[in-house]
Tab-separated table of C-alpha atoms in Angstrom:
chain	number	residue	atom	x	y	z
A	1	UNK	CA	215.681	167.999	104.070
A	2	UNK	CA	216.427	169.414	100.695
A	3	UNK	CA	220.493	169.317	99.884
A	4	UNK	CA	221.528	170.544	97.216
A	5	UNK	CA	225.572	170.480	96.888
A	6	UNK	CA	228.012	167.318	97.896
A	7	UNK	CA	231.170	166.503	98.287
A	8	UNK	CA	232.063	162.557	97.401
A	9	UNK	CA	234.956	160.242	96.838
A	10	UNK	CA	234.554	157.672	93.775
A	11	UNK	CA	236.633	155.176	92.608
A	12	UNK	CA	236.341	152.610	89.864
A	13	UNK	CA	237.440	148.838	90.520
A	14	UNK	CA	240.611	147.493	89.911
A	15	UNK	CA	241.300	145.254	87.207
A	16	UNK	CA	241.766	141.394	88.380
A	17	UNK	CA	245.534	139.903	88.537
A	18	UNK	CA	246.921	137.917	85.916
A	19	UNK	CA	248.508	134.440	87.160
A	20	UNK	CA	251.570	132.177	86.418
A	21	UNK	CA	250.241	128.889	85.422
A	22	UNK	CA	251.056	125.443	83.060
A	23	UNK	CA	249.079	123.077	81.421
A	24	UNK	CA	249.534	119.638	83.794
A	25	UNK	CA	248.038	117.117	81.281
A	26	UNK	CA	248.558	113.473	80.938
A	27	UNK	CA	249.502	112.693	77.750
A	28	UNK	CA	249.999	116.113	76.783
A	29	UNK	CA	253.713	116.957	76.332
A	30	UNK	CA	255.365	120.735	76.973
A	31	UNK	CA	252.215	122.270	77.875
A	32	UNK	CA	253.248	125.337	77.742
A	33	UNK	CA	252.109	128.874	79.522
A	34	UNK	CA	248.087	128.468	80.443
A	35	UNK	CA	247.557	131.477	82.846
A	36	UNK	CA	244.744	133.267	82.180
A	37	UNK	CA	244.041	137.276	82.296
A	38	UNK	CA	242.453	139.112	85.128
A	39	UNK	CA	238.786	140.627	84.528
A	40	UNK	CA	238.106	144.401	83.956
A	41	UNK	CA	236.900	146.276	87.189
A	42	UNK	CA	233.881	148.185	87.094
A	43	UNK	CA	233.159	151.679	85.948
A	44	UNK	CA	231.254	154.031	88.334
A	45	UNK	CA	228.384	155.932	86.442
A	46	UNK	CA	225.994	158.659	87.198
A	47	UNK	CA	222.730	158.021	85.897
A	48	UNK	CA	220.094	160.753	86.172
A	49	UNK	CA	216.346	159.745	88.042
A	50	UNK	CA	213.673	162.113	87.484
A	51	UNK	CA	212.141	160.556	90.825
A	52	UNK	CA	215.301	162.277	92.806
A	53	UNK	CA	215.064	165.711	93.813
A	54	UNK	CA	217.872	166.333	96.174
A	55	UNK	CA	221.686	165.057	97.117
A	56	UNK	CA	220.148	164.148	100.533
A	57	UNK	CA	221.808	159.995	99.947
A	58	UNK	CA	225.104	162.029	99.417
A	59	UNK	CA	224.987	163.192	103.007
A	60	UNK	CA	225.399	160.213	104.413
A	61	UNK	CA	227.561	158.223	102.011
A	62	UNK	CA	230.463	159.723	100.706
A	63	UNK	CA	232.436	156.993	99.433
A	64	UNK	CA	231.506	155.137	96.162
A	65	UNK	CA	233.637	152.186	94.808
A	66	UNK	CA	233.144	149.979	91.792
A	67	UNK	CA	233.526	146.092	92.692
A	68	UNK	CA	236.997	144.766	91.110
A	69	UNK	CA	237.258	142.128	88.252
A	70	UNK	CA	238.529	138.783	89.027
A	71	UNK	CA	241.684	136.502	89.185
A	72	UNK	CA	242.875	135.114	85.875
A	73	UNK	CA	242.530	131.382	86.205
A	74	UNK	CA	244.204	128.631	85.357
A	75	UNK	CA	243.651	126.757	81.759
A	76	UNK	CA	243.984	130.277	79.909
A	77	UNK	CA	240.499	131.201	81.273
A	78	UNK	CA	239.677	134.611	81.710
A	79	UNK	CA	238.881	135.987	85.214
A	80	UNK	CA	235.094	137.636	85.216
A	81	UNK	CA	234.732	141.212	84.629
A	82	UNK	CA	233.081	143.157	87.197
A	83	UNK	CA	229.250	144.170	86.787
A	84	UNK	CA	229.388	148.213	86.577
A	85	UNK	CA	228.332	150.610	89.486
A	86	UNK	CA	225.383	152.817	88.852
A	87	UNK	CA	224.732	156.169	91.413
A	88	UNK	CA	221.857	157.660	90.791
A	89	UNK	CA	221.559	161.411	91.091
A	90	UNK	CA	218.620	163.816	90.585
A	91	UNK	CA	218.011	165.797	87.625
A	92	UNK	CA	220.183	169.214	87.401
A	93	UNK	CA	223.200	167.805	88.598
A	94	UNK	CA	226.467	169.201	87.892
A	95	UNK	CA	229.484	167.041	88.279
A	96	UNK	CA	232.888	168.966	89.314
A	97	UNK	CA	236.497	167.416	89.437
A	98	UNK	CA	237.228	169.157	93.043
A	99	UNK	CA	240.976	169.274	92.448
A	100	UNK	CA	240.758	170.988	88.978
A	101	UNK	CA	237.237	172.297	89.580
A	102	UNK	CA	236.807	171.690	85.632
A	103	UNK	CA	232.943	170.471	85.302
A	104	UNK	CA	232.928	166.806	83.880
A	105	UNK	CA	229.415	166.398	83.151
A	106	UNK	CA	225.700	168.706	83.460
A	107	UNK	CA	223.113	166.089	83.792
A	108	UNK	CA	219.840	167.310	82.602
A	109	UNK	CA	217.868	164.469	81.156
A	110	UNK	CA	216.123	161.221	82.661
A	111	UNK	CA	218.658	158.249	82.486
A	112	UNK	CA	221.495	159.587	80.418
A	113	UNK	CA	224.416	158.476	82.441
A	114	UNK	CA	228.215	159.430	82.434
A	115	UNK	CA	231.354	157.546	83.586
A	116	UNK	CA	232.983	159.419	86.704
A	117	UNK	CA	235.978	156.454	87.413
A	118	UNK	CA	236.780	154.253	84.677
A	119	UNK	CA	237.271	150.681	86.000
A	120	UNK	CA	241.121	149.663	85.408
A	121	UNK	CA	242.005	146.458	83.093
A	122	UNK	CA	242.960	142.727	84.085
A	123	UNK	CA	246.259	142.410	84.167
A	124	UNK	CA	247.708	139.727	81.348
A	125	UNK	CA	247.991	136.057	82.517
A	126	UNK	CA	251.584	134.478	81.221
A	127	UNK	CA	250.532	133.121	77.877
A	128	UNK	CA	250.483	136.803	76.734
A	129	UNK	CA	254.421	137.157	77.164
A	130	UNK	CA	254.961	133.472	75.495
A	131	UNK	CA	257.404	134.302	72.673
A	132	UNK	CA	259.824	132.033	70.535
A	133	UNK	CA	262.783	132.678	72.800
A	134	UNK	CA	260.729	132.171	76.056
A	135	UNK	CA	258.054	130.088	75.540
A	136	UNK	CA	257.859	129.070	79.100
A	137	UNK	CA	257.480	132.634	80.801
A	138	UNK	CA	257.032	133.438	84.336
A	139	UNK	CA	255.316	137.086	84.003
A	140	UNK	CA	252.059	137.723	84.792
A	141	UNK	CA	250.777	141.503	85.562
A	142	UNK	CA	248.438	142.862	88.611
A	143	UNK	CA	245.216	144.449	87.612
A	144	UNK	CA	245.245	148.065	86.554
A	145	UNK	CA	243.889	150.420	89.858
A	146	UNK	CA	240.620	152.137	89.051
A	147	UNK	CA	240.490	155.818	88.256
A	148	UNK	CA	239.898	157.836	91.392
A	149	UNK	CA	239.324	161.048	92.285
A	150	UNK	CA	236.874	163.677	94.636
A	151	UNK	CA	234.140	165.117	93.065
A	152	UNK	CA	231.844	168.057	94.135
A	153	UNK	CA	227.907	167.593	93.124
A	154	UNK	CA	225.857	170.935	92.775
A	155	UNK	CA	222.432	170.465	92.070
A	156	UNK	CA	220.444	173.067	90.493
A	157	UNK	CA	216.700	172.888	90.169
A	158	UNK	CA	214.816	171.630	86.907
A	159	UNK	CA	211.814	173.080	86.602
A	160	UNK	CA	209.662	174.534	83.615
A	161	UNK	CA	208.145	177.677	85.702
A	162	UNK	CA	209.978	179.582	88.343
A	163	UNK	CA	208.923	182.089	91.492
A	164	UNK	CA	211.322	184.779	91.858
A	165	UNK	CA	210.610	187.796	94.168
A	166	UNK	CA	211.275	189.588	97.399
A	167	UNK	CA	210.989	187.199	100.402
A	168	UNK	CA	206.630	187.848	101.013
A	169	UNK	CA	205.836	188.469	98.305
A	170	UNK	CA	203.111	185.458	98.547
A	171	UNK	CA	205.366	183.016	96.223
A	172	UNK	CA	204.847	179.726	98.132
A	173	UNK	CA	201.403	180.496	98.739
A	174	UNK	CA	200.592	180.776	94.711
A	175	UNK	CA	202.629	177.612	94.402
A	176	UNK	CA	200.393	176.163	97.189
A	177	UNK	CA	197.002	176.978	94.939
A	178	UNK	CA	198.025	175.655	91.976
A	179	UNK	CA	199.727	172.619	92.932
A	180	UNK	CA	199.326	169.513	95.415
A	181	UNK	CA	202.928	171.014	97.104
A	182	UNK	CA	202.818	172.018	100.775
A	183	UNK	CA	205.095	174.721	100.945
A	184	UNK	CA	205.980	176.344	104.536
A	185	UNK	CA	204.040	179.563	104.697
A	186	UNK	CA	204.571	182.387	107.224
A	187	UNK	CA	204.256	186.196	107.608
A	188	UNK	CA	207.942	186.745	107.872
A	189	UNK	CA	211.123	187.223	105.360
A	190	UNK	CA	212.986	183.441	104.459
A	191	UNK	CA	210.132	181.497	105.282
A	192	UNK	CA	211.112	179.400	102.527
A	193	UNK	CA	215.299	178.566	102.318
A	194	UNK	CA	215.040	175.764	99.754
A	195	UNK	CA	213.232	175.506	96.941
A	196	UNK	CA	209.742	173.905	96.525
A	197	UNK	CA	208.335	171.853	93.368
A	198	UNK	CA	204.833	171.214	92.687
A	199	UNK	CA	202.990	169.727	89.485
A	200	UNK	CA	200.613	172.052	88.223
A	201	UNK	CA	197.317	170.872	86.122
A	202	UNK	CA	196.342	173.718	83.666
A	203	UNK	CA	193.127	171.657	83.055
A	204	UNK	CA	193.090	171.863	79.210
A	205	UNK	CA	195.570	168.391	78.689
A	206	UNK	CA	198.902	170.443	79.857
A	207	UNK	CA	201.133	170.184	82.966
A	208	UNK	CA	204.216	171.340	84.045
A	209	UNK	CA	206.768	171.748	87.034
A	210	UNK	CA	206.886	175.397	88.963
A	211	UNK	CA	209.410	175.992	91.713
A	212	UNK	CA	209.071	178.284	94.793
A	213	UNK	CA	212.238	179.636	94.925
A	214	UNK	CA	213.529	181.197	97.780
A	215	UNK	CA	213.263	184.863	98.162
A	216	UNK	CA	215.639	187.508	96.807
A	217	UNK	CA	217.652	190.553	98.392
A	218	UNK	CA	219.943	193.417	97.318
A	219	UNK	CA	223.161	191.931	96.737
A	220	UNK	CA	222.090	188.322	96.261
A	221	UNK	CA	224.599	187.994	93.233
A	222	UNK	CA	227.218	188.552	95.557
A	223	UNK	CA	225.863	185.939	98.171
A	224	UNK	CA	223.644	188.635	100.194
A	225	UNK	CA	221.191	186.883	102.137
A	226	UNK	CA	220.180	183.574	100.749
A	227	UNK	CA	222.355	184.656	97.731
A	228	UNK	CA	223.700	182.004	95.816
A	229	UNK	CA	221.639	179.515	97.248
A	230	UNK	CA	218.491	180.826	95.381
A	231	UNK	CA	220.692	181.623	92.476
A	232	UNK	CA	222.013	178.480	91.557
A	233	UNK	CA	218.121	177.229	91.198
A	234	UNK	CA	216.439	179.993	89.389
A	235	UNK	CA	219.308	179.663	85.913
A	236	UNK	CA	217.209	176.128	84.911
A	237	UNK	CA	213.882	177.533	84.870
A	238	UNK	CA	212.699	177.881	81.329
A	239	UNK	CA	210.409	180.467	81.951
A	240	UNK	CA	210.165	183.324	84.933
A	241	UNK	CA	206.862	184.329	86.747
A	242	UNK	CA	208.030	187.270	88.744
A	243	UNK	CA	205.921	187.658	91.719
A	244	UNK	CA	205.609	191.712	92.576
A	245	UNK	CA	203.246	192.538	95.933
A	246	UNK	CA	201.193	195.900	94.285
A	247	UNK	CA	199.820	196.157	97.492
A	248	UNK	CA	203.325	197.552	98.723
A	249	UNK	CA	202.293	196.169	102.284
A	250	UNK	CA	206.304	195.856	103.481
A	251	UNK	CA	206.664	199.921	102.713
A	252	UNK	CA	208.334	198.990	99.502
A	253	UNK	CA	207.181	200.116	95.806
A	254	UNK	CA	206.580	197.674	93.614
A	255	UNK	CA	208.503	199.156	90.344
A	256	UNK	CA	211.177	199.142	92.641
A	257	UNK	CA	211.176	195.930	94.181
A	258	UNK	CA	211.067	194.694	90.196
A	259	UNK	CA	213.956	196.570	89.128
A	260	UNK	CA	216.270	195.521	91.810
A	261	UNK	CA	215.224	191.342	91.623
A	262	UNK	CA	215.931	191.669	87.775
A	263	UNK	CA	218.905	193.418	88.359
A	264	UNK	CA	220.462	190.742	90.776
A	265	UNK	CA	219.044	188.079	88.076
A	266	UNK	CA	221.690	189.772	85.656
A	267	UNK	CA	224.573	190.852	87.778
A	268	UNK	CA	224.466	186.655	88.530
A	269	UNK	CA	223.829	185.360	84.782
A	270	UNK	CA	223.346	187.717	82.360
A	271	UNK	CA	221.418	185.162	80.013
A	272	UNK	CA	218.675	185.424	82.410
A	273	UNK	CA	218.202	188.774	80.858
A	274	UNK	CA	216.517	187.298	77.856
A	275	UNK	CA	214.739	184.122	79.813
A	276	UNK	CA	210.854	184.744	78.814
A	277	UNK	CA	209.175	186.717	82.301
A	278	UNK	CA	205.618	187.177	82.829
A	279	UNK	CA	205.070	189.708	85.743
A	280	UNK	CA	202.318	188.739	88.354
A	281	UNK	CA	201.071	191.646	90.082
A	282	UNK	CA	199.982	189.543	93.452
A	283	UNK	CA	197.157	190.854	96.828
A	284	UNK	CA	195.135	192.789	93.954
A	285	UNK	CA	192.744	191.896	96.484
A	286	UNK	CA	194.488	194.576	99.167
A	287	UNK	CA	193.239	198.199	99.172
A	288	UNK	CA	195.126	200.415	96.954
A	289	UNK	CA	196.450	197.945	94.757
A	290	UNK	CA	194.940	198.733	91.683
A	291	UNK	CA	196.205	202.183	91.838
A	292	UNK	CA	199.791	200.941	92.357
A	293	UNK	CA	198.987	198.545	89.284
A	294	UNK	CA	198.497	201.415	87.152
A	295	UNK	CA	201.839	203.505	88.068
A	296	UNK	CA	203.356	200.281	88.044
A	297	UNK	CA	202.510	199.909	84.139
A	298	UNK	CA	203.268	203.583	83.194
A	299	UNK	CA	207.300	202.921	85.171
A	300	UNK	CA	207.419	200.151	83.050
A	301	UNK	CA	206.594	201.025	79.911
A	302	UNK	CA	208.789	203.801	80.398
A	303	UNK	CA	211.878	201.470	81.551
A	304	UNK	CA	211.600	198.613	79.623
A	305	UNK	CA	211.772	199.851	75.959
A	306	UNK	CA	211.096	197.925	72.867
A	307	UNK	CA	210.574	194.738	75.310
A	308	UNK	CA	207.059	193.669	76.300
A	309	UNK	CA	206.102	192.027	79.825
A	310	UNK	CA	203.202	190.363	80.062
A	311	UNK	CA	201.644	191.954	83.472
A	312	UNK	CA	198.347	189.652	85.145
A	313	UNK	CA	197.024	190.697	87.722
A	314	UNK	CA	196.474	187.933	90.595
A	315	UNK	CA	195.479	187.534	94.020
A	316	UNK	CA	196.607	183.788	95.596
A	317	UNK	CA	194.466	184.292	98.305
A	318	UNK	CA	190.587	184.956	96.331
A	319	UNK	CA	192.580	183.324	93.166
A	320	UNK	CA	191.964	186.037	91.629
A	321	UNK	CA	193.455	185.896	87.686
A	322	UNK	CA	195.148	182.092	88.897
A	323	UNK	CA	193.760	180.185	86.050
A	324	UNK	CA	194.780	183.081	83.295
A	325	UNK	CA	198.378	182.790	84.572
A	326	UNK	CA	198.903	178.993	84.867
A	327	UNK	CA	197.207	179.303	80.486
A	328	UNK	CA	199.846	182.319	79.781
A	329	UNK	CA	202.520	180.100	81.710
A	330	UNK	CA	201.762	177.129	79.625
A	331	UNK	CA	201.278	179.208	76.192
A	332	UNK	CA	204.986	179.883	76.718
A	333	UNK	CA	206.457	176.613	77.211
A	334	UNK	CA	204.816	175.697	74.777
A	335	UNK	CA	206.892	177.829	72.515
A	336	UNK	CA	210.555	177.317	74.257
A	337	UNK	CA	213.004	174.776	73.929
A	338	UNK	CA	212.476	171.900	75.928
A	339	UNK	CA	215.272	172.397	78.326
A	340	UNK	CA	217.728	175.719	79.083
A	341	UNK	CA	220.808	175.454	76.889
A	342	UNK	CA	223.728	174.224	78.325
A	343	UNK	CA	225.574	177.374	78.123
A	344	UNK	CA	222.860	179.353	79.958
A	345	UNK	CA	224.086	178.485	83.378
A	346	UNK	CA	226.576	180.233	84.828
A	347	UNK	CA	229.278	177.396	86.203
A	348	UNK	CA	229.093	175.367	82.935
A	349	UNK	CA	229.498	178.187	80.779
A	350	UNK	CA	232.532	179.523	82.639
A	351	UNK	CA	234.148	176.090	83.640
A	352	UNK	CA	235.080	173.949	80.319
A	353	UNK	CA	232.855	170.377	80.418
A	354	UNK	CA	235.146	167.796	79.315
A	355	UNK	CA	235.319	164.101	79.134
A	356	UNK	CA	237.996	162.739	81.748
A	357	UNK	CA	240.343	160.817	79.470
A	358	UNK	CA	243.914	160.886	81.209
A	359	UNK	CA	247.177	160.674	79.262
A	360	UNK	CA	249.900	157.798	80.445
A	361	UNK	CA	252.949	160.078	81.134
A	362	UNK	CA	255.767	158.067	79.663
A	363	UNK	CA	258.696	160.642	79.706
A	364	UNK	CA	261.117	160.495	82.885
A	365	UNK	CA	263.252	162.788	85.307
A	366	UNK	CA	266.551	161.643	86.950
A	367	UNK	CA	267.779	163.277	90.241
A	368	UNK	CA	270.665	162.544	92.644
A	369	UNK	CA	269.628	162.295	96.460
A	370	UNK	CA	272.374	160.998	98.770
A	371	UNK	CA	274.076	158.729	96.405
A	372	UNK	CA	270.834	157.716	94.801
A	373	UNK	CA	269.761	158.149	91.673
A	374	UNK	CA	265.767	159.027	91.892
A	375	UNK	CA	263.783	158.211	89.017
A	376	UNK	CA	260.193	160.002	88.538
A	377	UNK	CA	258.164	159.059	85.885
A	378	UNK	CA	253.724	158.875	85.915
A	379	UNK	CA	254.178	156.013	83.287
A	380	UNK	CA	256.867	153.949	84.568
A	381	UNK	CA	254.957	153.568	88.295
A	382	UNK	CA	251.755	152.537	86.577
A	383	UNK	CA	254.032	150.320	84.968
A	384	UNK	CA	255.849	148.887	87.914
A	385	UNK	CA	252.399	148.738	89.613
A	386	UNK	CA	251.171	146.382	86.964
A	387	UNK	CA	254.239	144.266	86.931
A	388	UNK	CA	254.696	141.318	89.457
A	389	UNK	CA	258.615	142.445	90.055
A	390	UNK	CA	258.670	138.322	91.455
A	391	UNK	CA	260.122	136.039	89.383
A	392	UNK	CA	263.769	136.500	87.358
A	393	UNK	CA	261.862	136.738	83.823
A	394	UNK	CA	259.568	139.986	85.074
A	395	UNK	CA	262.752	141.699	86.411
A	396	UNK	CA	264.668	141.223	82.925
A	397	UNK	CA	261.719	142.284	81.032
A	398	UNK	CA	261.298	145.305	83.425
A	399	UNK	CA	265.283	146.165	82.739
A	400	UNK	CA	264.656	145.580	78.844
A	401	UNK	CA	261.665	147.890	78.792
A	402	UNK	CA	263.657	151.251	80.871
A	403	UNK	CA	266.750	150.674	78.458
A	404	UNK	CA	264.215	150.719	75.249
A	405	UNK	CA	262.933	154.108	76.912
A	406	UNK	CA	266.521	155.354	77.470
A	407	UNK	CA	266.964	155.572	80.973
A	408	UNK	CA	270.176	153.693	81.271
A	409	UNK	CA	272.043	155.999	79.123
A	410	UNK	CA	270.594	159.088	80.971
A	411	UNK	CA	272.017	157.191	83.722
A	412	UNK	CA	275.050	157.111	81.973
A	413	UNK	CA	275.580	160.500	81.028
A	414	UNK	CA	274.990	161.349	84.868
A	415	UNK	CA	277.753	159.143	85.869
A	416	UNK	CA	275.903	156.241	87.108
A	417	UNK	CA	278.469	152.931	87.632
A	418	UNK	CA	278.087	149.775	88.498
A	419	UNK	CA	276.579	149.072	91.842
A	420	UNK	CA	275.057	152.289	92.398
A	421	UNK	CA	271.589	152.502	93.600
A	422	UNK	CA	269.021	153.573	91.532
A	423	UNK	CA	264.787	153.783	92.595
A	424	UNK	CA	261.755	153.968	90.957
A	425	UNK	CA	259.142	154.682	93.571
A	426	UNK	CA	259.220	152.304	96.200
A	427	UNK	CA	261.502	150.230	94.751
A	428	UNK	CA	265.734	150.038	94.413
A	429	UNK	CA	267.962	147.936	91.714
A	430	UNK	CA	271.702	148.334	91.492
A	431	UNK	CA	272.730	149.972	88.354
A	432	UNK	CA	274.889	147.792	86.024
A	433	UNK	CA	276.453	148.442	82.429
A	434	UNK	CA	275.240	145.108	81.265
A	435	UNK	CA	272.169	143.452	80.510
A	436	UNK	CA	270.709	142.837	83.800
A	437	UNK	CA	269.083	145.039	86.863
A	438	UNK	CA	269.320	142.792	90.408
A	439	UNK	CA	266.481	143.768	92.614
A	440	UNK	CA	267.742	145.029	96.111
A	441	UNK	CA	264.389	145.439	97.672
């Protein structure tokens, strides 16, 4: 089963716990502090595989979590950082933040590899808070949380040679003569609703990768049909063979049935527009055809103006003109960029691709609920998360750091006294005017 869009939950590993801990030696007087920090946790990257061609894994597993670093240890040793996560994901892949729906990476190219959850630090053992007027501290910090977050996977199609065309146009069957690929092949619209790869040999030294896309309708920009579906796949082709039937054997006209396909292709992306197209007039083999050939060439040098299509006339079925297309196909790769530009395809040129570096919030709000004064601040709950609020010298340190950021005095000047209750997320102190905070809960 070919998918081609996911929805996942990743998260990277939390940072290993600091500890409390003294040196016990004989012979060795005052020890001092000896716990050790907590490891890093493990980052969660994407990594592209050229050997994947669909999100099919992501239908089954949604949830992705980096391993967490380990306990600080006693002696001032370190706690091991945790080995990074690596997800592999096909070529094409575009990675979306699904609460901003900001795109955070396009992977195009075998193994380059992105961080989607940054593992969080090791929280610091006690000897980091030893200072001349505590030299025997009892603080330690918990591990940072990993970076966490939904993300939306949309996969759109590498491939160096696309089919486009009305659904019948005998698209899977040309990909079928040309390549090892076993496309589904029937006389009746849709017969193919994902798209098919095959490697074609042109038999002078040169290869390349051509896609069956799924067939096209009026109003496919505007998800008609298999709309978008087909859409998504045809922007990273690098070049377009568009597949007309000049035997008009669905009652259509060929000129027409052009007109409207490129049309769509433009309403959707208009970069397509200038995407190198060579037209393959397909069943030459069909009575009448070569007639229709001939119109079709005077409507189109009519329409198309100073630009030139390359028209070949082909027949999968006698393979008929096969072996001139695949050489024109590969002449023209052979003068294009190696891969589409970024900006070519439609979602990463509208959405901004950014690297996902958050900001610690460190400014604060004070409101009064029922006698309460509420505190919200981002930065001082990641603090409070990384602080082991259990022993007397983490609790003065804790009060020392909120009056150096100059919430007591905004308490203060909202007429906080002593022995009112003031929280911080799940926690509660009593307020006083001196030095200290008492924990309530």
């Amino acid at each position: 089963m070919f998918v081609d869009k996911a929805k996942i939950f990743v998260k990277g590993g939390d940072g290993g716990d600091g500890i409390v801990s003294f040196r016990r030696e004989k012979y060795v007087e005052q020890g001092g502090p000896a716990g050790g920090d907590g490891g890093r946790g493990g980052d969660l990257i994407f990594q592209v595989d050229e050997g994947l061609r669909t999100l099919m894994d992501f239908r089954y597993q949604k949830h992705f979590k980096a391993d967490r670093g380990e306990r600080g240890k006693v002696k001032s040793m370190h706690g091991a950082g945790a080995e990074d996560t690596i997800v592999r994901i096909p070529p094409g892949t575009i990675i979306i933040d699904d609460d901003t729906q900001e795109i955070i990476a396009d992977m195009t190219r075998h193994g380059q590899k992105v961080v989607i959850a940054k593992g969080g630090r090791g929280g610091r053992g006690n000897i980091r808070f030893a200072t001349q007027n505590n030299p025997a501290p009892y603080i330690s910090e918990n591990g940072e949380e990993g970076q966490e977050r939904w993300v939306v996977l949309e996969l759109k199609v590498m491939a160096d040679v696309g089919l486009v065309g009305f659904p019948s146009v005998g698209k899977s069957t040309l990909l079928s003569v040309v390549s090892g690929a076993k496309p589904k092949i029937g006389a009746y619209h849709f017969t193919t609703i994902t798209p098919n790869l095959g490697v074609v040999d042109v038999g002078d030294s040169r290869s390349f990768v051509m896609a069956d896309l799924p067939g096209l309708i009026e109003g496919a920009h505007e998800g008609v049909g298999l709309g978008h579906e087909f859409l998504r796949h045809v922007e990273r082709t690098r070049v377009i063979i568009h597949v007309v039937d000049m035997s008009a054997s669905e009652g259509r006209d060929p000129f027409d049935d052009w007109l409207k396909i490129n049309e769509e292709l433009v309403l959707y992306n208009e970069k397509l527009a200038d995407r190198p197209q060579i037209i393959a007039a397909n069943k030459m083999d069909m009575p009448d055809s070569a007639e229709q050939l001939e119109i079709f060439k005077q409507k189109l040098a009519e329409a198309s103006g100073d630009r030139q299509y390359e028209i070949l006339p082909i027949s999968s079925l006698t393979k008929q003109g096969i072996q001139e297309l695949l050489y024109k196909a590969a002449d023209i790769l052979d003068t294009v960029s190696d891969q589409v530009e970024i900006n070519d395809v439609k979602d990463v040129a509208e959405r901004k691709v950014y690297t996902y570096e958050k900001k610690e919030e460190t400014t604060f709000a004070i409101h009064k609920e029922d006698e309460v004064f509420v505190i919200v601040s981002e930065g001082i709950d990641k603090y409070m998360k990384r602080m082991n609020l259990t022993s007397y010298d983490a609790v003065m340190r804790f009060a020392r750091t909120m009056r150096k950021m100059g919430v007591d005095a905004e308490l203060r000047k909202m007429g906080a006294k002593d022995g009112d209750l003031v929280q911080i997320g799940d926690f509660s102190f009593e307020f006083f005017e001196g030095s200290d905070y008492n924990p309530n809960g």
